Coordinates of C-alpha atoms and ligand atoms in Angstrom, one line a residue:
X13 CA -19.5 17.2 22.2
X14 CA -23.2 16.3 22.6
X15 CA -23.5 16.8 18.8
X16 CA -19.9 16.4 17.6
X17 CA -19.6 13.6 15.0
X18 CA -17.4 11.5 17.2
X19 CA -17.3 8.0 18.6
X20 CA -14.3 7.0 20.7
X21 CA -13.4 3.3 20.9
X22 CA -12.3 1.4 23.9
X23 CA -10.3 -1.2 21.9
X24 CA -7.4 -0.9 19.6
X25 CA -8.2 -1.7 15.9
X26 CA -7.1 -5.3 15.1
X27 CA -4.9 -4.2 12.2
X28 CA -2.9 -1.6 14.2
X29 CA 0.6 -2.1 15.3
X30 CA 2.0 1.4 16.0
X31 CA 0.7 3.7 18.7
X32 CA -0.3 6.6 16.4
X33 CA -2.5 4.3 14.3
X34 CA -4.2 2.8 17.4
X35 CA -4.8 6.2 19.0
X36 CA -6.0 8.1 15.9
X37 CA -8.6 5.4 15.3
X38 CA -9.6 5.0 18.9
X39 CA -10.0 8.7 19.4
X40 CA -12.2 8.9 16.3
X41 CA -9.8 11.1 14.2
X42 CA -9.7 8.8 11.2
X43 CA -11.5 5.8 9.8
X44 CA -10.2 3.1 7.5
X45 CA -12.0 2.7 4.1
X46 CA -9.5 0.3 2.4
X47 CA -5.8 -0.5 2.8
X48 CA -4.0 2.8 3.0
X49 CA -7.2 4.8 2.4
X50 CA -8.7 6.7 5.3
X51 CA -11.5 9.2 6.0
X52 CA -10.8 12.2 8.1
X53 CA -13.5 12.8 10.8
X54 CA -14.0 16.2 12.4
X55 CA -11.2 16.2 15.0
X56 CA -8.7 14.6 12.6
X57 CA -9.5 17.0 9.9
X58 CA -8.9 19.9 12.2
X59 CA -5.4 18.6 12.9
X60 CA -4.7 18.1 9.2
X61 CA -5.9 21.6 8.5
X62 CA -3.6 23.0 11.2
X63 CA -0.6 21.2 9.7
X64 CA -1.5 22.5 6.3
X65 CA -1.7 26.0 7.8
X66 CA 1.8 25.9 9.2
X67 CA 3.2 24.5 6.0
X68 CA 1.3 27.1 3.9
X69 CA 2.5 30.0 6.1
X70 CA 6.1 28.9 5.8
X71 CA 5.9 28.3 2.0
X72 CA 4.3 31.7 1.5
X73 CA 7.1 33.3 3.6
X74 CA 9.7 32.2 1.1
X75 CA 7.7 33.6 -1.7
X76 CA 6.3 30.3 -3.0
X77 CA 3.0 30.7 -4.8
X78 CA 0.2 28.2 -4.2
X79 CA -1.7 26.6 -7.1
X80 CA -3.5 23.3 -7.4
X81 CA -3.1 20.9 -10.3
X82 CA -5.4 17.9 -10.9
X83 CA -4.7 14.5 -9.4
X84 CA -6.3 12.9 -12.5
X85 CA -3.7 13.3 -15.2
X86 CA -3.3 12.1 -18.8
X87 CA -0.6 9.7 -19.6
X88 CA 1.4 11.7 -22.2
X89 CA 3.6 13.8 -20.0
X90 CA 4.6 10.8 -17.8
X91 CA 5.3 8.8 -21.0
X92 CA 7.6 11.6 -22.1
X93 CA 9.7 11.2 -19.0
X94 CA 9.3 7.4 -18.9
X95 CA 7.8 7.6 -15.5
X96 CA 4.6 5.9 -16.8
X97 CA 6.8 2.8 -16.9
X98 CA 9.4 3.5 -14.3
X99 CA 6.9 4.0 -11.5
X100 CA 5.9 0.4 -12.0
X101 CA 3.2 -1.1 -9.8
X102 CA 3.1 2.0 -7.6
X103 CA 1.2 4.0 -10.2
X104 CA -2.6 4.0 -10.2
X105 CA -3.5 3.8 -13.9
X106 CA -7.0 4.1 -15.3
X107 CA -8.8 4.6 -18.5
X108 CA -11.6 7.0 -19.4
X109 CA -14.7 5.9 -21.4
X110 CA -12.9 6.5 -24.7
X111 CA -10.0 4.2 -23.6
X112 CA -7.6 7.1 -23.0
X113 CA -4.9 6.3 -20.4
X114 CA -4.8 8.3 -17.2
X115 CA -3.0 8.1 -13.9
X116 CA -3.6 9.4 -10.4
X117 CA -0.6 11.7 -9.7
X118 CA 2.1 10.3 -7.4
X119 CA 4.1 13.5 -7.7
X120 CA 3.9 16.3 -10.2
X121 CA 7.3 17.3 -11.7
X122 CA 6.0 16.8 -15.2
X123 CA 2.9 18.9 -14.7
X124 CA 4.8 21.8 -13.0
X125 CA 7.4 21.9 -15.7
X126 CA 4.6 22.1 -18.3
X127 CA 2.7 24.6 -16.4
X128 CA 5.7 27.0 -16.2
X129 CA 6.4 26.3 -19.9
X130 CA 2.8 27.3 -20.7
X131 CA 2.9 30.6 -19.0
X132 CA 6.5 32.0 -18.9
X133 CA 8.9 32.7 -21.8
X134 CA 11.5 35.3 -20.6
X135 CA 14.4 35.3 -18.2
X136 CA 12.6 38.3 -16.6
X137 CA 10.0 35.9 -15.2
X138 CA 12.5 33.9 -13.1
X139 CA 13.1 32.7 -10.5
X140 CA 9.7 31.3 -9.6
X141 CA 8.6 28.7 -7.0
X142 CA 5.1 27.1 -7.1
X143 CA 3.5 24.7 -4.7
X144 CA 0.4 22.8 -3.9
X145 CA -1.1 21.0 -1.0
X146 CA -2.8 18.2 -2.7
X147 CA -3.9 14.6 -2.5
X148 CA -1.4 12.1 -4.0
X149 CA -1.9 8.5 -5.0
X150 CA 0.6 5.7 -4.8
X151 CA -0.2 2.0 -4.8
X152 CA 2.3 1.3 -2.1
X153 CA 3.4 -2.3 -1.8
X154 CA 2.9 -2.2 2.0
X155 CA 0.5 0.5 3.1
X156 CA 1.2 0.8 6.8
X157 CA 0.3 2.2 10.1
X158 CA -2.9 4.0 9.1
X159 CA -2.1 7.4 7.6
X160 CA 1.6 6.9 8.1
X161 CA 2.0 5.2 4.7
X162 CA -1.2 5.6 2.8
X163 CA -2.1 4.9 -0.8
X164 CA -4.0 8.2 -0.8
X165 CA -2.3 10.9 1.2
X166 CA -1.8 14.7 1.4
X167 CA 1.5 16.1 0.3
X168 CA 2.8 19.6 0.0
X169 CA 5.0 19.6 -3.1
X170 CA 6.8 22.6 -4.4
X171 CA 9.0 23.2 -7.4
X172 CA 11.5 25.9 -8.0
X173 CA 12.6 27.2 -11.4
X174 CA 15.9 29.1 -11.7
X175 CA 18.1 30.0 -14.6
X176 CA 21.4 29.3 -12.9
X177 CA 22.9 26.7 -10.6
X178 CA 23.5 29.3 -8.0
X179 CA 19.8 30.3 -8.2
X180 CA 18.8 26.7 -7.7
X181 CA 21.2 26.4 -4.7
X182 CA 19.5 29.5 -3.2
X183 CA 15.9 28.1 -3.7
X184 CA 17.1 24.9 -2.2
X185 CA 18.5 26.6 0.8
X186 CA 15.3 28.7 1.3
X187 CA 13.2 25.5 1.3
X188 CA 15.6 23.7 3.6
X189 CA 15.3 26.6 6.1
X190 CA 11.5 26.8 5.7
X191 CA 11.3 23.0 6.4
X192 CA 13.3 23.5 9.6
X193 CA 10.9 26.2 10.7
X194 CA 7.9 24.0 9.8
X195 CA 9.1 21.0 11.8
X196 CA 10.2 23.1 14.7
X197 CA 6.8 24.8 14.9
X198 CA 5.1 21.4 14.7
X199 CA 7.2 20.2 17.6
X200 CA 8.7 17.3 15.7
X201 CA 12.1 15.8 16.7
X202 CA 13.9 15.2 13.4
X203 CA 17.3 14.9 11.7
X204 CA 18.4 16.0 8.2
X205 CA 20.2 13.2 6.3
X206 CA 21.8 13.2 3.0
X207 CA 19.9 11.0 0.7
X208 CA 20.1 9.4 -2.7
X209 CA 17.8 10.7 -5.3
X210 CA 15.4 7.8 -5.8
X211 CA 13.7 7.5 -9.2
X212 CA 14.0 11.2 -9.9
X213 CA 17.6 11.6 -11.0
X214 CA 19.5 14.7 -9.9
X215 CA 22.1 16.0 -7.5
X216 CA 21.9 17.4 -4.0
X217 CA 19.2 15.8 -2.0
X218 CA 18.4 15.7 1.7
X219 CA 15.7 14.0 3.7
X220 CA 14.1 15.1 6.9
X221 CA 13.5 12.1 9.1
X222 CA 11.4 12.2 12.3
X223 CA 13.0 10.2 15.1
X224 CA 10.9 7.1 15.7
X225 CA 11.5 3.5 16.3
X226 CA 8.3 2.9 14.2
X227 CA 10.1 4.4 11.2
X228 CA 10.9 2.4 8.1
X229 CA 14.0 4.4 7.2
X230 CA 17.3 3.4 8.7
X231 CA 19.9 6.0 8.8
X232 CA 23.3 6.3 10.3
X233 CA 24.8 9.2 12.2
X234 CA 28.2 10.1 13.6
X235 CA 27.7 11.5 17.0
X236 CA 31.1 13.2 16.9
X237 CA 30.6 15.3 13.8
X238 CA 26.8 15.4 13.4
X239 CA 27.1 13.7 10.0
X240 CA 23.8 11.9 9.1
X241 CA 22.9 10.0 6.0
X242 CA 20.5 7.5 4.7
X243 CA 22.0 4.1 4.6
X244 CA 21.7 4.2 0.8
X245 CA 23.7 7.4 0.7
X246 CA 26.7 6.3 2.9
X247 CA 29.9 6.4 1.0
X248 CA 32.4 3.9 2.2
X249 CA 35.7 5.3 3.5
X250 CA 38.2 3.5 1.3
X251 CA 41.6 2.6 2.7
X252 CA 44.8 3.7 1.1
X253 CA 46.1 1.3 -1.6
X254 CA 48.8 -1.1 -0.5
X255 CA 52.1 -1.8 -2.2
X256 CA 51.9 -4.7 -4.7
X257 CA 55.6 -5.5 -4.9
X258 CA 56.7 -8.4 -2.8
X259 CA 53.3 -9.9 -2.3
X260 CA 53.4 -13.7 -2.7
X261 CA 51.9 -15.3 -5.8
X262 CA 48.3 -16.4 -5.8
X263 CA 47.8 -20.1 -5.1
X264 CA 44.8 -22.3 -5.9
X265 CA 43.9 -24.7 -3.1
X266 CA 41.4 -27.6 -2.9
X267 CA 38.6 -26.5 -0.6
X268 CA 36.0 -29.2 -1.0
X269 CA 32.4 -28.5 0.2
X270 CA 33.0 -24.8 0.9
X271 CA 30.3 -23.0 -0.9
X272 CA 29.6 -20.6 2.0
X273 CA 31.8 -18.1 3.7
X274 CA 31.7 -20.0 7.0
X275 CA 32.8 -23.2 5.5
X276 CA 35.5 -21.4 3.5
X277 CA 36.9 -19.6 6.5
X278 CA 37.2 -23.0 8.4
X279 CA 38.9 -24.6 5.4
X280 CA 41.3 -21.7 4.9
X281 CA 42.2 -21.6 8.5
X282 CA 43.3 -25.3 8.3
X283 CA 45.2 -24.7 5.1
X284 CA 47.1 -21.7 6.3
X285 CA 47.5 -22.9 9.9
X286 CA 46.1 -19.7 11.4
X287 CA 42.8 -18.1 12.2
X288 CA 41.5 -16.7 8.9
X289 CA 38.6 -14.1 9.2
X290 CA 35.7 -13.7 6.8
X291 CA 37.0 -10.2 6.1
X292 CA 39.9 -11.8 4.3
X293 CA 37.6 -13.4 1.8
X294 CA 36.1 -11.9 -1.3
X295 CA 32.5 -12.9 -1.9
X296 CA 31.2 -12.5 -5.4
X297 CA 27.5 -12.0 -5.8
X298 CA 25.9 -12.3 -9.2
X299 CA 22.8 -10.3 -10.2
X300 CA 21.3 -9.2 -13.4
X301 CA 20.5 -5.6 -14.2
X302 CA 18.5 -3.9 -16.9
X303 CA 18.8 -0.3 -17.8
X304 CA 15.7 1.5 -19.0
X305 CA 15.0 0.3 -22.5
X306 CA 17.9 -2.2 -22.4
X307 CA 18.4 -5.9 -22.0
X308 CA 19.2 -7.9 -18.9
X309 CA 22.9 -8.1 -18.3
X310 CA 25.0 -10.0 -15.7
X311 CA 26.8 -8.0 -13.0
X312 CA 29.3 -9.4 -10.6
X313 CA 29.6 -7.7 -7.2
X314 CA 32.6 -8.3 -5.0
X315 CA 32.3 -7.6 -1.3
X316 CA 34.4 -8.6 1.7
X317 CA 33.1 -11.9 2.9
X318 CA 32.1 -10.6 6.4
X319 CA 29.5 -8.3 4.8
X320 CA 26.2 -9.0 3.2
X321 CA 25.0 -7.2 0.1
X322 CA 22.3 -4.7 1.2
X323 CA 19.5 -4.8 -1.4
X324 CA 18.5 -1.2 -0.9
X325 CA 22.0 0.1 -1.3
X326 CA 22.5 -2.0 -4.3
X327 CA 19.3 -0.8 -5.9
X328 CA 20.1 2.8 -5.1
X329 CA 23.5 2.5 -6.6
X330 CA 22.2 1.0 -9.8
X331 CA 19.1 3.2 -10.2
X332 CA 17.4 3.7 -12.7
X333 CA 18.4 0.2 -13.8
X334 CA 16.4 -2.7 -12.3
X335 CA 18.1 -5.5 -10.4
X336 CA 17.1 -9.2 -10.0
X337 CA 18.7 -12.3 -8.6
X338 CA 19.8 -15.0 -11.1
X339 CA 17.5 -17.9 -11.8
X340 CA 18.6 -21.5 -12.2
X341 CA 18.1 -21.0 -15.9
X342 CA 20.6 -18.0 -15.8
X343 CA 23.2 -20.2 -14.2
X344 CA 22.6 -23.0 -16.7
X345 CA 23.0 -20.5 -19.6
X346 CA 26.3 -19.3 -18.2
X347 CA 28.3 -22.5 -17.3
X348 CA 31.4 -20.4 -16.3
X349 CA 29.5 -19.4 -13.1
X350 CA 30.4 -22.1 -10.6
X351 CA 27.9 -21.5 -7.8
X352 CA 29.7 -21.1 -4.5
X353 CA 33.1 -20.8 -6.2
X354 CA 32.7 -17.7 -8.4
X355 CA 35.9 -15.7 -8.7
X356 CA 36.9 -12.4 -10.5
X357 CA 38.8 -14.3 -13.2
X358 CA 35.9 -16.0 -14.9
X359 CA 33.8 -12.9 -14.7
X360 CA 36.4 -10.7 -16.3
X361 CA 37.3 -13.4 -18.9
X362 CA 33.7 -13.8 -19.9
X363 CA 32.9 -10.1 -20.2
X364 CA 30.7 -9.8 -17.1
X365 CA 30.9 -6.4 -15.6
X366 CA 32.5 -6.7 -12.2
X367 CA 32.2 -4.0 -9.6
X368 CA 33.8 -4.2 -6.1
X369 CA 33.3 -2.7 -2.7
X370 CA 35.4 0.4 -2.2
X371 CA 37.5 -1.5 0.4
X372 CA 38.9 -3.7 -2.4
X373 CA 41.7 -1.2 -3.2
X374 CA 44.8 -2.0 -5.2
X375 CA 47.2 -4.2 -3.3
X376 CA 44.6 -5.9 -1.1
X377 CA 44.9 -9.6 -1.1
X378 CA 42.0 -12.0 -1.1
X379 CA 40.8 -15.5 -0.7
X380 CA 38.1 -16.0 -3.3
X381 CA 36.5 -18.5 -5.7
X382 CA 38.7 -20.2 -8.3
X383 CA 35.8 -20.8 -10.7
X384 CA 36.1 -24.5 -10.2
X385 CA 34.0 -26.8 -8.0
X386 CA 35.7 -27.1 -4.6
X387 CA 38.6 -24.8 -5.3
X388 CA 39.5 -21.3 -4.0
X389 CA 42.4 -19.1 -4.8
X390 CA 44.5 -17.6 -2.0
X391 CA 46.4 -14.4 -2.2
X392 CA 44.6 -12.9 -5.2
X393 CA 45.8 -9.3 -5.3
X394 CA 43.6 -6.5 -6.6
X395 CA 45.4 -4.4 -9.2
X396 CA 47.8 -7.3 -10.0
X397 CA 45.7 -10.5 -10.5
X398 CA 42.4 -8.8 -11.3
X399 CA 41.3 -5.3 -12.2
X400 CA 37.6 -4.7 -11.5
X401 CA 35.5 -2.4 -13.8
X402 CA 34.9 -0.1 -10.9
X403 CA 33.5 0.2 -7.4
X404 CA 29.9 0.0 -6.1
X405 CA 28.3 0.9 -2.8
X406 CA 26.4 -2.3 -2.2
X407 CA 27.8 -3.8 1.0
X408 CA 25.8 -3.3 4.2
X409 CA 26.7 -0.5 6.5
X410 CA 27.3 -1.5 10.1
X411 CA 27.3 0.2 13.5
X412 CA 30.9 1.0 14.2
X413 CA 31.9 1.6 10.6
X414 CA 34.0 4.8 10.2
X415 CA 32.0 7.9 9.3
X416 CA 32.8 9.1 5.7
X417 CA 34.0 12.4 7.2
X418 CA 36.6 10.5 9.2
X419 CA 35.3 12.0 12.5
X420 CA 34.3 8.8 14.3
X421 CA 32.1 5.8 14.2
X422 CA 28.6 5.4 12.6
X423 CA 25.6 4.4 14.7
X424 CA 22.2 3.5 13.2
X425 CA 18.8 4.8 14.1
X426 CA 15.3 4.6 12.6
X427 CA 13.2 7.4 11.3
X428 CA 10.1 8.4 9.3
X429 CA 10.6 10.5 6.3
X430 CA 8.6 13.7 6.7
X431 CA 10.2 15.9 4.0
X432 CA 12.5 15.8 1.1
X433 CA 14.4 18.6 -0.6
X434 CA 16.0 17.8 -3.9
X435 CA 18.0 19.7 -6.6
X436 CA 16.5 18.1 -9.7
X437 CA 18.5 19.9 -12.3
X438 CA 17.2 20.0 -15.8
X439 CA 15.8 16.5 -16.1
X440 CA 12.3 17.7 -16.6
X441 CA 13.0 20.9 -18.4
X442 CA 15.0 18.9 -20.8
X443 CA 12.3 16.4 -21.3
X444 CA 9.8 19.1 -22.2
X445 CA 12.3 21.5 -23.8
X446 CA 11.3 24.3 -21.5
X447 CA 13.3 27.2 -22.9
X448 CA 12.9 30.9 -22.2
X449 CA 14.5 33.9 -23.8
X450 CA 17.8 34.8 -22.0
X451 CA 19.1 38.2 -21.3
X452 CA 21.4 38.0 -24.3
X453 CA 18.6 36.9 -26.7
X454 CA 19.6 33.3 -26.6
X455 CA 17.4 30.6 -25.1
X456 CA 18.1 29.4 -21.6
X457 CA 16.8 26.3 -19.9
X458 CA 15.6 26.6 -16.3
X459 CA 16.8 24.2 -13.7
X460 CA 14.4 22.8 -11.1
X461 CA 14.2 21.8 -7.5
X462 CA 11.5 19.7 -6.0
X463 CA 10.5 19.7 -2.4
X464 CA 8.0 17.5 -0.6
X465 CA 6.4 17.5 2.9
X466 CA 4.2 14.6 4.0
X467 CA 1.3 16.6 5.4
X468 CA -1.1 13.8 6.3
X469 CA 1.8 11.7 7.4
X470 CA 2.9 14.4 9.8
X471 CA -0.4 14.0 11.7
X472 CA 0.6 10.4 12.5
X473 CA 4.2 11.4 13.1
X474 CA 3.2 14.0 15.7
X475 CA 0.9 11.5 17.3
X476 CA 3.6 8.9 17.3
X477 CA 6.2 11.2 19.0
X478 CA 3.8 12.9 21.5
X479 CA 1.4 10.4 22.9
X480 CA 1.5 8.7 26.3
X481 CA -0.2 5.6 27.6
X482 CA -3.5 7.5 28.1
X483 CA -3.8 8.9 24.6
X484 CA -2.9 11.6 22.2
X485 CA -1.2 14.8 23.3
X486 CA -1.2 17.6 20.7
X487 CA 1.2 20.5 20.7
X488 CA -0.7 23.8 21.0
X489 CA 0.2 24.8 17.4
X490 CA -1.8 22.0 15.8
X491 CA -4.3 20.7 18.4
X492 CA -7.9 20.5 17.1
X493 CA -9.0 22.7 20.0
X494 CA -7.0 24.7 22.6
X495 CA -9.1 23.7 25.5
X496 CA -11.2 20.7 26.4
X497 CA -13.8 22.0 28.9
X498 CA -15.3 19.1 30.8
X499 CA -18.6 19.6 32.7
X500 CA -18.1 17.2 35.6
X501 CA -20.9 18.5 37.9
X502 CA -24.6 17.7 37.4
X503 CA -25.7 20.9 39.1
X504 CA -27.6 23.1 36.7
X505 CA -25.7 26.2 37.8
X506 CA -22.3 24.5 37.2
X507 CA -23.5 23.6 33.7
X508 CA -24.5 27.2 33.0
X509 CA -21.2 28.4 34.5
X510 CA -19.3 26.1 32.2
X511 CA -21.2 27.2 29.2
X512 CA -20.5 30.8 30.1
X513 CA -16.8 30.1 30.5
X514 CA -16.7 28.4 27.1
X515 CA -18.2 31.4 25.6
X516 CA -15.8 33.8 27.3
X517 CA -12.9 31.7 26.2
X518 CA -14.2 31.6 22.7
X519 CA -14.7 35.4 22.7
X520 CA -11.1 35.7 23.8
X521 CA -10.0 33.7 20.7
X522 CA -9.5 30.4 22.5
X523 CA -11.0 27.4 20.7
X524 CA -13.0 25.2 23.1
X525 CA -14.3 21.7 22.9
X526 CA -17.1 21.6 25.4
X527 CA -18.0 18.2 26.9
X528 CA -21.6 18.8 27.6
X529 CA -22.6 15.1 27.2
X530 CA -24.8 13.3 29.7
X531 CA -22.0 10.9 30.7
X532 CA -20.1 10.1 33.9
X533 CA -17.1 12.3 34.8
X534 CA -15.0 9.2 34.6
X535 CA -15.9 8.6 31.0
X536 CA -15.4 12.2 30.2
X537 CA -11.9 12.4 31.8
X538 CA -10.9 9.3 29.9
X539 CA -12.0 10.8 26.6
X540 CA -10.3 14.0 27.4
X541 CA -7.0 12.1 27.8
X542 CA -7.6 10.1 24.7
X543 CA -8.4 13.1 22.5
X544 CA -5.4 15.0 23.7
X545 CA -6.2 18.7 23.8
X546 CA -3.3 20.6 25.4
X547 CA -5.4 22.0 28.3
X548 CA -8.3 20.3 30.1
X549 CA -10.5 22.6 32.2
X550 CA -12.8 20.8 34.6
X551 CA -15.9 22.4 36.0
X552 CA -16.5 20.1 38.9
X553 CA -17.1 20.0 42.6
X554 CA -15.1 23.2 43.2
X555 CA -17.5 25.2 41.2
X556 CA -19.6 25.8 44.3
X557 CA -16.6 27.6 45.8
X558 CA -15.9 29.5 42.6
X559 CA -13.0 27.4 41.3
X560 CA -12.3 25.2 38.3
X561 CA -9.4 22.8 37.7
X562 CA -6.9 23.4 34.8
X563 CA -4.9 20.4 33.8
X564 CA -1.9 20.5 31.5
X565 CA -2.1 17.5 29.2
X566 CA 1.7 17.6 28.6
X567 CA 3.1 18.0 32.1
X568 CA 0.1 16.3 33.8
X569 CA 0.1 19.1 36.3
X570 CA -3.3 20.3 37.6
X571 CA -4.2 23.6 39.3
X572 CA -7.3 24.9 41.0
X573 CA -8.0 28.5 39.8
X574 CA -10.7 31.0 40.7
X575 CA -13.2 30.9 37.8
X576 CA -12.8 34.6 37.3
X577 CA -9.1 34.2 36.5
X578 CA -9.2 31.3 34.1
X579 CA -9.7 33.2 30.8
X580 CA -6.8 35.5 31.5
X581 CA -4.5 32.7 32.6
X582 CA -5.3 30.7 29.5
X583 CA -4.9 33.6 27.1
X584 CA -1.6 34.6 28.7
X585 CA -0.1 31.1 28.4
Ligands
ATP26 P1 9.0 7.0 1.5 O1 10.4 6.6 1.4 O2 8.5 7.1 2.9 O3 8.1 6.1 0.6 P2 9.3 8.9 -0.7 O4 10.7 8.9 -0.8 O5 8.5 8.0 -1.6 O6 8.9 8.5 0.9 P3 8.7 11.5 -1.7 O7 8.4 11.0 -3.0 O8 10.0 12.3 -1.5 O9 8.7 10.3 -0.6 O10 7.5 12.4 -1.2 C1 7.6 13.5 -0.3 C2 7.0 13.3 1.1 O11 5.7 12.7 1.0 C3 7.8 12.3 1.9 O12 8.9 12.9 2.5 C4 6.8 11.7 2.8 O13 6.7 12.6 4.0 C5 5.5 11.8 2.1 N1 5.0 10.5 1.6 C6 5.5 9.8 0.6 N2 4.9 8.6 0.5 C7 3.8 8.7 1.4 C8 2.8 7.8 1.7 N3 2.6 6.6 1.0 N4 1.9 8.1 2.7 C9 2.0 9.3 3.3 N5 3.0 10.2 3.1 C10 3.9 9.9 2.1
MG27 MG1 7.8 6.1 -1.4

């Protein structure tokens, strides 16, 4: 340590909110260069390399082959798939000296599809899985928590190419299993949740989320069945339709000054002479959507009045279309939209697409807008008085909602996405007409899977899950060093003894960080706790009697051992 390129800091960085960020900076593992852009200093780089090693070993074990593609990519391929546009502001775009458009790769489906197309042309070549561990660039709207959400970050991305759907399912399964082994080896607590596909388009998709209150992903789980899903992926358990026959006619009532659900519920309770709940009302939210290459169109969304529209669920349901709220100008241009009193009737009469929450099944009766200022209609029955154009998963999911598998209630938790497995299908092989000669002489089009692991993010995730109030606490598999050997005795013989011990450990294959600095034992102990090696060996006062102290950073337990036994004991752990 007397010549290690390391400075530990006493104070937390001013911009840090989460523990991993504070500790990785204080312990001198990483340094900030710009928002979401970090340097790796020696100790941090060692952890990053360890994570890479584990990921690489498990990828190799499923037969995936490592290659590296450039991060600097020409525009064309991303134009072909429309992602040059679809990625929006998250894409780093740049030009070369001749004015040619380039981007810094955020993910590489296009390039892998083209790479396989370039090399392979027969069914005999398949299946094949390729991967890379490479630096990615995304101009994230909110880079956050140091390396947890960077604008430059290291990802392992792999891509499988199969000729059949069964083959894809097998490649997907192999990746999913490999990911379970990776995260288990790294000592990460995680759940697997079913996910929506995001901007990529495709079918089966699951995310690996590390348990952490610092996470940005909210997911829900059912403790009874083990069901877990991203909030965006939760399918509402729809009730059975109700009989329509015998339901009273819909009636329009004057409900002055009731543009909100609360005011409506109060007015309705007075009118009906009973306590009406918000769940009996149907709230109609207007947005505008634009499909890729299309024009903005109005969309009405009907949800029970006791629920808000969840923007993320709405966006996920409408993807790849964009969604925006209406402006005053939009309302002015569509006078049939009476703000606060919008009902299904005016929407359907004016050709506005109208989608409802899955709870709005046939036979359900609603209090909703009558499309006139200060008026609501009571007893409007779905399937009799209005027929929506379909259903949409847009309403918020709440704790206590029934699990889609019917097994119990949902509870929510937070997590950090550490991996994603995804059956892409033929989106990219279609885009680039990747065809190979089939067994019967006819061309076949491979189907793809894509699979990501947040390699640099994992360093932060592990720090987040494993630290204590004193500092970092690395699991043995990825610690920068196995042993932190502290010389806490000024005596020249003790120093020599420590150096000999370091050498013996090192000869036995144990990686040692030797604190040979001229600093007080107190400073050294504090740093050893902050830096977080799994074992701390102290050559201190006991050295005169032939003993050293071995401290376990995880359990906090300390043991005096005869110096002659230390190497064996550590090797045998
Ligand atoms: P997130 O929802 O966290 O933005 P994502 O859905 O954009 O993630 P993918 O495109 O599936 O992520 O990328 C694969 C993996 O790369 C993710 O599971 C995550 O671990 C990691 N990752 C994604 N974005 C970042 C980032 N900005 N910084 C660090 N790691 C990231
Ligand atoms: Mg993202």
